[in-house]
Short mmCIF file of C-alpha atoms in Angstrom, two decimals:
data_model
loop_
_atom_site.label_atom_id
_atom_site.label_comp_id
_atom_site.label_asym_id
_atom_site.label_seq_id
_atom_site.Cartn_x
_atom_site.Cartn_y
_atom_site.Cartn_z
CA MET A 281 138.26 141.58 225.89
CA GLN A 282 134.81 142.88 225.25
CA THR A 283 133.23 141.48 222.05
CA HIS A 284 129.87 142.13 220.39
CA ASP A 285 127.40 139.99 218.34
CA ALA A 286 127.51 140.44 214.66
CA LYS A 287 126.33 138.41 211.55
CA ARG A 288 128.78 137.17 208.90
CA VAL A 289 127.14 136.87 205.51
CA VAL A 290 128.97 135.02 202.80
CA ILE A 291 127.59 135.33 199.24
CA THR A 292 129.17 133.00 196.72
CA ILE A 293 128.06 134.26 193.38
CA GLU A 294 129.06 134.29 189.71
CA ALA A 295 131.85 136.75 188.91
CA VAL A 296 129.72 138.50 186.29
CA MET A 297 127.20 139.47 189.02
CA GLU A 298 129.88 140.97 191.36
CA SER A 299 129.30 144.58 190.54
CA ARG A 300 125.51 144.15 190.61
CA LEU A 301 125.60 142.60 194.04
CA THR A 302 127.97 145.23 195.42
CA ASP A 303 125.83 148.08 193.97
CA ALA A 304 122.81 146.48 195.72
CA LEU A 305 124.68 146.24 199.01
CA GLN A 306 125.78 149.90 198.80
CA THR A 307 122.13 150.89 198.09
CA ALA A 308 121.17 148.93 201.28
CA ASP A 309 123.76 150.91 203.19
CA VAL A 310 126.17 147.98 203.46
CA THR A 311 129.31 149.85 202.67
CA GLY A 312 131.78 147.35 204.22
CA TYR A 313 132.53 144.03 202.50
CA SER A 314 135.35 142.07 201.11
CA ILE A 315 135.54 140.18 197.78
CA LEU A 316 137.58 136.99 197.36
CA PRO A 317 138.22 135.00 194.21
CA VAL A 318 136.97 131.34 194.15
CA LEU A 319 139.64 129.19 192.54
CA GLY A 320 137.34 126.41 191.62
CA GLY A 321 134.86 123.88 192.96
CA SER A 322 132.16 121.54 192.04
CA GLY A 323 128.32 121.95 191.97
CA ARG A 324 125.22 120.73 190.20
CA SER A 325 126.75 121.36 186.78
CA GLY A 326 129.89 119.44 187.69
CA PRO A 327 133.45 120.59 188.62
CA TRP A 328 134.99 123.92 187.43
CA SER A 329 138.25 125.72 187.75
CA ARG A 330 139.42 129.33 187.20
CA GLU A 331 142.71 128.17 185.90
CA GLY A 332 143.32 129.27 182.27
CA GLN A 333 139.98 130.99 181.82
CA VAL A 334 140.08 134.20 180.10
CA SER A 335 136.36 135.12 180.52
CA ARG A 336 134.72 135.93 183.85
CA ALA A 337 131.68 133.88 182.67
CA GLY A 338 132.84 130.65 184.32
CA GLY A 339 134.21 132.14 187.57
CA MET A 340 132.76 132.74 190.94
CA VAL A 341 133.55 135.25 193.79
CA GLN A 342 132.75 135.40 197.40
CA VAL A 343 131.43 138.69 198.90
CA ILE A 344 131.86 138.62 202.68
CA CYS A 345 129.98 141.19 204.85
CA ILE A 346 129.89 141.55 208.58
CA VAL A 347 126.90 143.50 209.86
CA HIS A 348 125.07 144.33 213.09
CA PRO A 349 122.19 141.81 213.54
CA ASP A 350 119.56 144.58 213.16
CA ARG A 351 120.81 145.22 209.62
CA LEU A 352 120.79 141.66 208.47
CA ASP A 353 117.20 141.59 206.93
CA LYS A 354 117.84 144.63 204.85
CA LEU A 355 121.16 143.15 203.54
CA LEU A 356 119.46 139.77 202.70
CA ASP A 357 116.62 141.42 200.83
CA ALA A 358 119.09 143.38 198.74
CA ALA A 359 121.27 140.45 198.00
CA PHE A 360 118.42 138.10 197.31
CA ALA A 361 116.94 140.52 194.67
CA VAL A 362 120.26 140.18 192.84
CA VAL A 363 121.12 136.41 193.30
CA GLU A 364 117.60 135.00 193.04
CA ARG A 365 117.88 133.71 189.50
CA HIS A 366 121.59 132.90 189.56
CA ILE A 367 123.95 130.12 190.64
CA GLY A 368 125.17 130.89 194.18
CA ILE A 369 125.02 130.33 197.84
CA VAL A 370 124.16 132.69 200.75
CA THR A 371 125.13 131.76 204.17
CA VAL A 372 124.75 133.53 207.44
CA THR A 373 126.60 132.76 210.68
CA ASP A 374 127.01 134.29 214.01
CA CYS A 375 130.30 135.99 214.88
CA GLN A 376 131.83 138.28 217.41
CA VAL A 377 133.49 141.58 216.63
CA LEU A 378 135.70 143.79 218.75
CA ARG A 379 134.47 147.28 217.64
CA ALA A 380 130.77 147.20 217.23
CA GLU A 381 130.35 150.77 216.01
CA ARG A 382 132.13 149.83 212.83
CA PHE A 383 129.38 147.43 211.76
CA MET B 232 139.54 118.61 147.28
CA GLY B 233 143.28 118.01 147.03
CA ASP B 234 143.91 121.63 147.95
CA VAL B 235 141.70 121.33 151.03
CA LEU B 236 143.53 118.23 152.17
CA SER B 237 146.88 119.68 151.48
CA LEU B 238 145.99 122.84 153.47
CA ALA B 239 144.46 120.76 156.21
CA ALA B 240 147.65 118.65 156.47
CA ASP B 241 149.92 121.73 156.66
CA ASN B 242 147.55 123.23 159.21
CA LEU B 243 147.41 120.17 161.36
CA LEU B 244 151.14 119.97 161.62
CA SER B 245 151.66 123.67 162.50
CA PRO B 246 152.90 124.52 165.90
CA LEU B 247 149.67 126.36 166.67
CA ILE B 248 147.53 123.28 166.24
CA LEU B 249 149.96 120.90 167.86
CA PHE B 250 150.09 123.02 171.04
CA PHE B 251 146.26 123.10 171.06
CA VAL B 252 146.25 119.28 170.78
CA LEU B 253 148.85 119.11 173.58
CA GLY B 254 146.54 121.01 175.83
CA VAL B 255 143.50 118.86 175.07
CA LEU B 256 145.47 115.64 175.53
CA ALA B 257 146.98 116.95 178.84
CA ALA B 258 143.52 117.89 179.99
CA PHE B 259 142.17 114.30 179.17
CA ALA B 260 145.20 112.66 180.79
CA ARG B 261 144.43 114.80 183.95
CA SER B 262 148.03 116.28 183.81
CA ASP B 263 148.56 119.10 186.37
CA LEU B 264 149.76 121.24 183.38
CA THR B 265 147.96 124.60 183.87
CA ILE B 266 148.26 128.24 182.71
CA PRO B 267 147.45 130.55 185.67
CA GLU B 268 144.29 132.69 185.16
CA ALA B 269 146.25 135.91 185.26
CA ALA B 270 148.86 134.62 182.74
CA ALA B 271 146.04 133.49 180.34
CA LYS B 272 144.50 136.88 180.65
CA ALA B 273 147.83 138.54 179.87
CA LEU B 274 148.26 136.41 176.79
CA SER B 275 144.79 137.34 175.51
CA ILE B 276 145.51 141.07 176.11
CA TYR B 277 148.72 140.77 174.13
CA LEU B 278 147.01 139.04 171.22
CA LEU B 279 144.19 141.64 171.10
CA PHE B 280 146.66 144.44 171.32
CA ALA B 281 148.89 143.08 168.50
CA ILE B 282 146.08 142.08 166.16
CA GLY B 283 144.25 145.36 166.56
CA PHE B 284 147.37 147.41 166.07
CA LYS B 285 148.61 145.53 163.03
CA GLY B 286 145.13 145.84 161.50
CA GLY B 287 145.07 149.55 162.04
CA ALA B 288 148.49 149.96 160.61
CA SER B 289 147.40 148.02 157.60
CA VAL B 290 144.37 150.36 157.09
CA ALA B 291 146.72 153.34 157.40
CA ALA B 292 148.93 151.89 154.73
CA HIS B 293 146.06 151.04 152.30
CA GLY B 294 143.71 153.93 153.04
CA VAL B 295 140.00 153.89 154.05
CA ASP B 296 137.39 153.04 151.37
CA ALA B 297 133.80 152.13 151.03
CA GLY B 298 134.68 148.60 151.62
CA LEU B 299 135.40 149.29 155.28
CA ILE B 300 131.95 150.79 155.87
CA LEU B 301 130.13 148.21 153.95
CA SER B 302 132.05 145.33 155.65
CA LEU B 303 131.21 146.82 159.00
CA VAL B 304 127.51 146.93 158.12
CA ALA B 305 127.58 143.39 156.69
CA GLY B 306 129.36 142.12 159.83
CA GLY B 307 126.69 143.69 162.17
CA VAL B 308 123.81 142.43 160.01
CA LEU B 309 125.24 138.89 159.84
CA SER B 310 126.01 138.78 163.59
CA ALA B 311 122.31 139.65 164.18
CA ALA B 312 120.94 137.23 161.60
CA ILE B 313 122.98 134.06 162.13
CA PRO B 314 121.59 133.32 165.61
CA PHE B 315 118.13 132.90 163.89
CA VAL B 316 119.52 130.30 161.56
CA ALA B 317 121.33 128.54 164.45
CA PHE B 318 118.23 128.58 166.49
CA ALA B 319 116.13 127.03 163.72
CA LEU B 320 118.70 124.33 163.23
CA LEU B 321 118.95 123.57 166.97
CA ARG B 322 115.20 123.10 167.18
CA VAL B 323 115.33 120.66 164.41
CA MET B 324 118.55 118.86 165.45
CA THR B 325 118.34 118.83 169.24
CA GLN B 326 115.96 118.60 172.12
CA LEU B 327 117.35 121.66 173.79
CA SER B 328 114.91 124.01 175.55
CA THR B 329 114.07 127.43 173.97
CA THR B 330 116.29 129.19 176.48
CA ASP B 331 119.31 126.89 175.92
CA ALA B 332 118.83 126.95 172.22
CA ALA B 333 118.68 130.69 172.17
CA ALA B 334 121.82 131.00 174.33
CA VAL B 335 123.71 128.59 172.05
CA ALA B 336 122.44 130.52 168.94
CA GLY B 337 123.76 133.75 170.45
CA HIS B 338 127.27 132.25 170.68
CA TYR B 339 127.29 131.35 166.99
CA GLY B 340 126.28 134.82 165.80
CA SER B 341 129.14 136.21 167.64
CA ILE B 342 132.77 135.54 166.93
CA SER B 343 135.88 133.87 168.35
CA ILE B 344 138.85 136.30 168.26
CA VAL B 345 141.32 133.46 168.69
CA THR B 346 139.93 131.64 165.59
CA PHE B 347 140.20 134.96 163.80
CA VAL B 348 143.87 135.26 164.87
CA ALA B 349 144.54 131.78 163.87
CA CYS B 350 143.06 132.33 160.35
CA SER B 351 144.85 135.65 159.91
CA THR B 352 148.08 133.86 160.84
CA ALA B 353 147.43 131.03 158.36
CA LEU B 354 146.45 133.59 155.54
CA THR B 355 149.57 135.74 156.14
CA GLY B 356 151.73 132.61 156.04
CA ARG B 357 150.36 131.94 152.60
CA GLY B 358 150.77 135.45 151.32
CA LEU B 359 146.95 136.02 151.38
CA ASP B 360 146.95 139.13 153.51
CA PRO B 361 143.27 140.11 154.36
CA GLU B 362 142.05 143.68 154.54
CA GLY B 363 143.29 145.28 157.68
CA TYR B 364 139.93 146.60 158.61
CA MET B 365 138.67 142.97 159.19
CA VAL B 366 139.74 143.59 162.79
CA ALA B 367 137.03 146.27 163.10
CA VAL B 368 134.47 143.87 161.53
CA ALA B 369 135.43 141.27 164.07
CA ALA B 370 134.87 143.85 166.91
CA ILE B 371 131.46 144.78 165.41
CA MET B 372 130.32 141.22 165.27
CA GLU B 373 130.82 140.54 169.00
CA ALA B 374 127.53 142.13 170.32
CA PRO B 375 124.57 142.07 167.89
CA ALA B 376 124.09 138.25 168.26
CA ILE B 377 123.50 138.78 172.06
CA LEU B 378 120.54 141.00 171.23
CA SER B 379 119.14 138.41 168.82
CA ALA B 380 119.45 135.59 171.41
CA LEU B 381 117.61 137.68 174.05
CA TRP B 382 114.85 138.54 171.51
CA LEU B 383 114.43 134.87 170.73
CA VAL B 384 113.93 134.01 174.39
CA SER B 385 111.67 136.92 175.16
CA ARG B 386 109.52 136.01 172.18
CA LYS B 387 109.30 132.29 172.97
CA ALA B 388 109.58 131.96 176.71
CA GLY B 389 109.96 135.41 178.23
CA GLY B 390 112.33 136.00 181.13
CA SER B 391 115.44 137.55 179.58
CA GLN B 392 116.84 140.40 181.72
CA MET B 393 118.50 143.18 179.74
CA ASP B 394 119.45 146.29 181.63
CA SER B 395 121.49 149.31 180.85
CA GLY B 396 124.39 147.84 182.89
CA LEU B 397 124.53 144.77 180.69
CA TRP B 398 124.54 146.96 177.62
CA ARG B 399 127.45 148.94 178.98
CA GLU B 400 129.28 145.71 179.88
CA ILE B 401 128.79 144.24 176.28
CA LEU B 402 129.70 147.33 174.35
CA LEU B 403 132.60 148.27 176.61
CA ASN B 404 133.77 144.75 177.11
CA GLY B 405 137.48 144.93 177.68
CA SER B 406 138.28 142.78 174.69
CA ILE B 407 136.34 145.19 172.35
CA VAL B 408 137.80 148.29 173.88
CA LEU B 409 141.40 147.01 173.50
CA LEU B 410 140.87 145.57 170.03
CA ILE B 411 139.19 148.85 168.75
CA GLY B 412 141.58 151.11 170.71
CA SER B 413 144.72 149.28 169.25
CA PHE B 414 143.15 149.32 165.80
CA VAL B 415 142.58 153.08 165.98
CA ILE B 416 146.09 153.82 167.45
CA GLY B 417 147.64 151.50 164.68
CA ALA B 418 145.65 153.53 162.10
CA ILE B 419 146.81 156.84 163.53
CA THR B 420 150.44 155.91 163.89
CA GLY B 421 150.57 153.80 160.73
CA LYS B 422 153.75 152.09 159.40
CA GLU B 423 155.96 154.24 161.45
CA GLY B 424 154.30 153.33 164.75
CA LEU B 425 154.27 149.62 163.80
CA GLU B 426 157.97 149.75 163.09
CA LYS B 427 158.58 151.22 166.53
CA ILE B 428 156.99 148.26 168.37
CA ALA B 429 157.40 145.56 165.71
CA SER B 430 159.91 143.72 168.01
CA PHE B 431 157.16 143.35 170.59
CA ILE B 432 154.04 142.60 168.50
CA VAL B 433 155.30 140.96 165.23
CA SER B 434 158.27 138.62 166.12
CA PRO B 435 156.96 137.08 169.43
CA PHE B 436 153.30 136.85 168.16
CA GLN B 437 153.35 133.26 166.91
CA GLY B 438 155.07 132.03 170.08
CA VAL B 439 152.54 133.84 172.28
CA LEU B 440 149.69 132.51 170.19
CA CYS B 441 151.04 128.95 170.62
CA LEU B 442 151.00 129.47 174.38
CA PHE B 443 147.53 130.75 174.28
CA LEU B 444 146.31 127.83 172.23
CA LEU B 445 147.87 125.47 174.69
CA ASP B 446 145.69 127.09 177.28
CA MET B 447 142.60 126.91 175.03
CA GLY B 448 143.38 123.24 174.57
CA LEU B 449 143.56 122.72 178.24
CA VAL B 450 140.27 124.56 178.82
CA ALA B 451 138.48 122.91 175.90
CA GLY B 452 139.79 119.45 177.04
CA ARG B 453 138.60 120.04 180.59
CA GLY B 454 135.22 121.19 179.32
CA LEU B 455 134.83 118.05 177.12
CA ARG B 456 135.98 115.85 179.91
CA ASP B 457 133.64 117.23 182.58
CA SER B 458 130.65 118.28 180.50
CA GLY B 459 130.75 115.87 177.60
CA LYS B 460 127.49 114.32 178.92
CA TYR B 461 125.58 117.32 177.61
CA LEU B 462 126.78 116.63 174.08
CA THR B 463 123.98 114.40 172.61
CA PRO B 464 124.54 113.24 168.95
CA GLY B 465 122.35 116.18 167.74
CA VAL B 466 124.08 118.80 169.75
CA PHE B 467 127.58 117.37 168.64
CA ALA B 468 126.51 117.41 164.97
CA PHE B 469 125.25 121.02 165.33
CA GLY B 470 128.72 122.09 166.67
CA MET B 471 130.33 120.93 163.41
CA LEU B 472 127.44 121.70 160.95
CA MET B 473 126.77 125.34 162.13
CA PRO B 474 130.37 126.57 161.29
CA LEU B 475 129.92 125.39 157.77
CA VAL B 476 126.52 126.98 157.52
CA GLY B 477 127.81 130.23 158.95
CA SER B 478 130.80 130.22 156.60
CA CYS B 479 128.46 130.17 153.58
CA PHE B 480 126.89 133.47 154.85
CA GLY B 481 130.43 134.92 155.22
CA LEU B 482 131.38 133.62 151.73
CA ALA B 483 128.40 135.32 150.16
CA ALA B 484 129.03 138.56 152.03
CA GLY B 485 132.64 138.50 151.13
CA MET B 486 132.04 138.00 147.45
CA LEU B 487 129.26 140.69 147.36
CA LEU B 488 131.67 143.18 149.15
CA GLY B 489 134.42 142.32 146.58
CA LEU B 490 136.87 141.42 149.34
CA SER B 491 140.29 139.88 148.54
CA THR B 492 140.85 136.14 148.92
CA GLY B 493 142.13 136.55 152.49
CA GLY B 494 139.30 138.86 153.24
CA VAL B 495 136.68 136.41 152.11
CA ALA B 496 138.44 133.55 153.95
CA LEU B 497 138.42 135.71 157.13
CA PHE B 498 134.84 136.74 156.77
CA MET B 499 133.93 133.01 156.42
CA THR B 500 135.81 132.27 159.52
CA LEU B 501 134.20 135.04 161.51
CA CYS B 502 130.77 133.77 160.50
CA ALA B 503 131.74 130.27 161.13
CA SER B 504 133.25 130.89 164.70
CA ALA B 505 131.42 130.90 168.04
CA SER B 506 132.17 133.20 170.97
CA TYR B 507 133.45 132.05 174.30
CA ILE B 508 134.37 135.25 176.05
CA ALA B 509 131.82 138.05 175.47
CA VAL B 510 128.67 136.05 174.92
CA PRO B 511 128.96 133.60 177.87
CA ALA B 512 129.37 136.55 180.19
CA ALA B 513 126.32 138.27 178.84
CA MET B 514 124.27 135.05 178.88
CA ARG B 515 125.18 134.44 182.57
CA VAL B 516 123.68 137.90 183.41
CA ALA B 517 120.73 137.93 181.07
CA LEU B 518 119.80 134.22 180.69
CA PRO B 519 120.96 132.55 184.02
CA GLU B 520 118.49 129.67 183.32
CA ALA B 521 120.52 128.65 180.23
CA ASN B 522 122.93 125.85 181.05
CA PRO B 523 126.46 127.18 180.53
CA SER B 524 127.91 123.62 180.24
CA ILE B 525 126.05 123.25 176.96
CA TYR B 526 127.01 126.48 175.28
CA LEU B 527 130.57 126.62 176.57
CA THR B 528 131.31 122.99 175.73
CA LEU B 529 129.76 123.44 172.18
CA SER B 530 131.57 126.65 171.51
CA LEU B 531 134.98 125.84 172.94
CA GLY B 532 135.00 121.97 172.91
CA ILE B 533 133.54 121.35 169.49
CA THR B 534 133.37 124.33 167.18
CA PHE B 535 136.61 125.98 168.17
CA PRO B 536 138.74 122.83 167.52
CA PHE B 537 136.80 122.03 164.39
CA ASN B 538 137.47 125.46 162.95
CA LEU B 539 141.04 125.44 164.12
CA THR B 540 141.89 122.10 162.50
CA LEU B 541 139.51 121.61 159.54
CA GLY B 542 137.46 124.70 159.18
CA ILE B 543 140.16 127.35 158.44
CA PRO B 544 141.93 125.26 155.76
CA THR B 545 138.50 124.57 154.19
CA TYR B 546 137.51 128.28 154.21
CA ILE B 547 140.80 129.32 152.71
CA ALA B 548 140.59 126.67 149.99
CA ILE B 549 136.97 127.68 149.06
CA ALA B 550 137.87 131.40 149.17
CA SER B 551 140.89 130.67 146.88
CA GLN B 552 138.79 128.68 144.50
CA VAL B 553 135.99 131.17 144.32
CA THR B 554 138.05 134.32 144.08
CA GLY B 555 140.62 132.71 141.89
CA GLY B 556 143.29 133.77 144.45
#
């Protein structure tokens, strides 16, 4: 099966920043992404969990985008402008996709 | 003093408090008892819907008067002013940075709707029904404190980020929309409307509140267990002193407005409580440098339990003494 190179960007960010990040991605012409809830974890401020929380203030989400390598810098510039001052992690990994024209 | 102790004893042995304590103990014991996030959210929606509707129905029954407008103005002014008092106290009592102190101060100008509900329930149980429009006062008091906190930071340290999107999120926060919306619907439909849904929002109310307080106990206990290291003696003392200071402002405002005994006690409780829903979310957006472990642990782990157990009986006793109720 023919596959094509792509970049998988995973942005773990505070839930309250979700709409700002997705707005920035849309502005950068990244129209395809998935958002996953993060159930809990542990970081520099200690462990945390979504369970029982009624506010989005303590939660995190993951925004996952898969883009053509040529579009990576534009995506990262847009994402960094939003996440720069906030808790979060941005990772970029190589991946393969079947239908390159979709990314 | 005897009244306060008697009220406190009654309060401490109520199902509401005992379920909260159960949650705290379960969290400390690292029990796997949890309330799923979606269930906790549903419980909070139910409580906001019920308290808003009942407040609106009460206004419909008693009519709108100047007290409503003046109470709303007083609530807004106090919400904006109390963070300055809290900030000054924090600078004297703690070593917190300007940003952390301003973020904490913002929480104390805003309100805790669950503390409000718990106080309303305690008052109703004693036949001291507050003015129905206090629900609207609670909603008004959510946001001005955020502006004060951000102004404190921009004046001292710079760096707060307040955009139009944040304003929209604060003012159209789901809790505020539901509370005000239910209040307006309750005011429009009045007693007849309340009778139609009483079996849903009156009878089960206390049970749902118990379950919600169990969840709050779990969250508060986990916060204390995991973030207790941020509670220096000064920060801890602030968490219990500030509600008493805030309640004095509420007492003065309630007396000036000529509110009933229940209304004065509820105003004291609003001024004494600290937000843990609307303000933390706003602070994460506007002041990401502020440490959430400090303001959430203080608000939810210290001030909320303090108000729930000792604060509310104290405020009710003082309001009863002062108003002769």
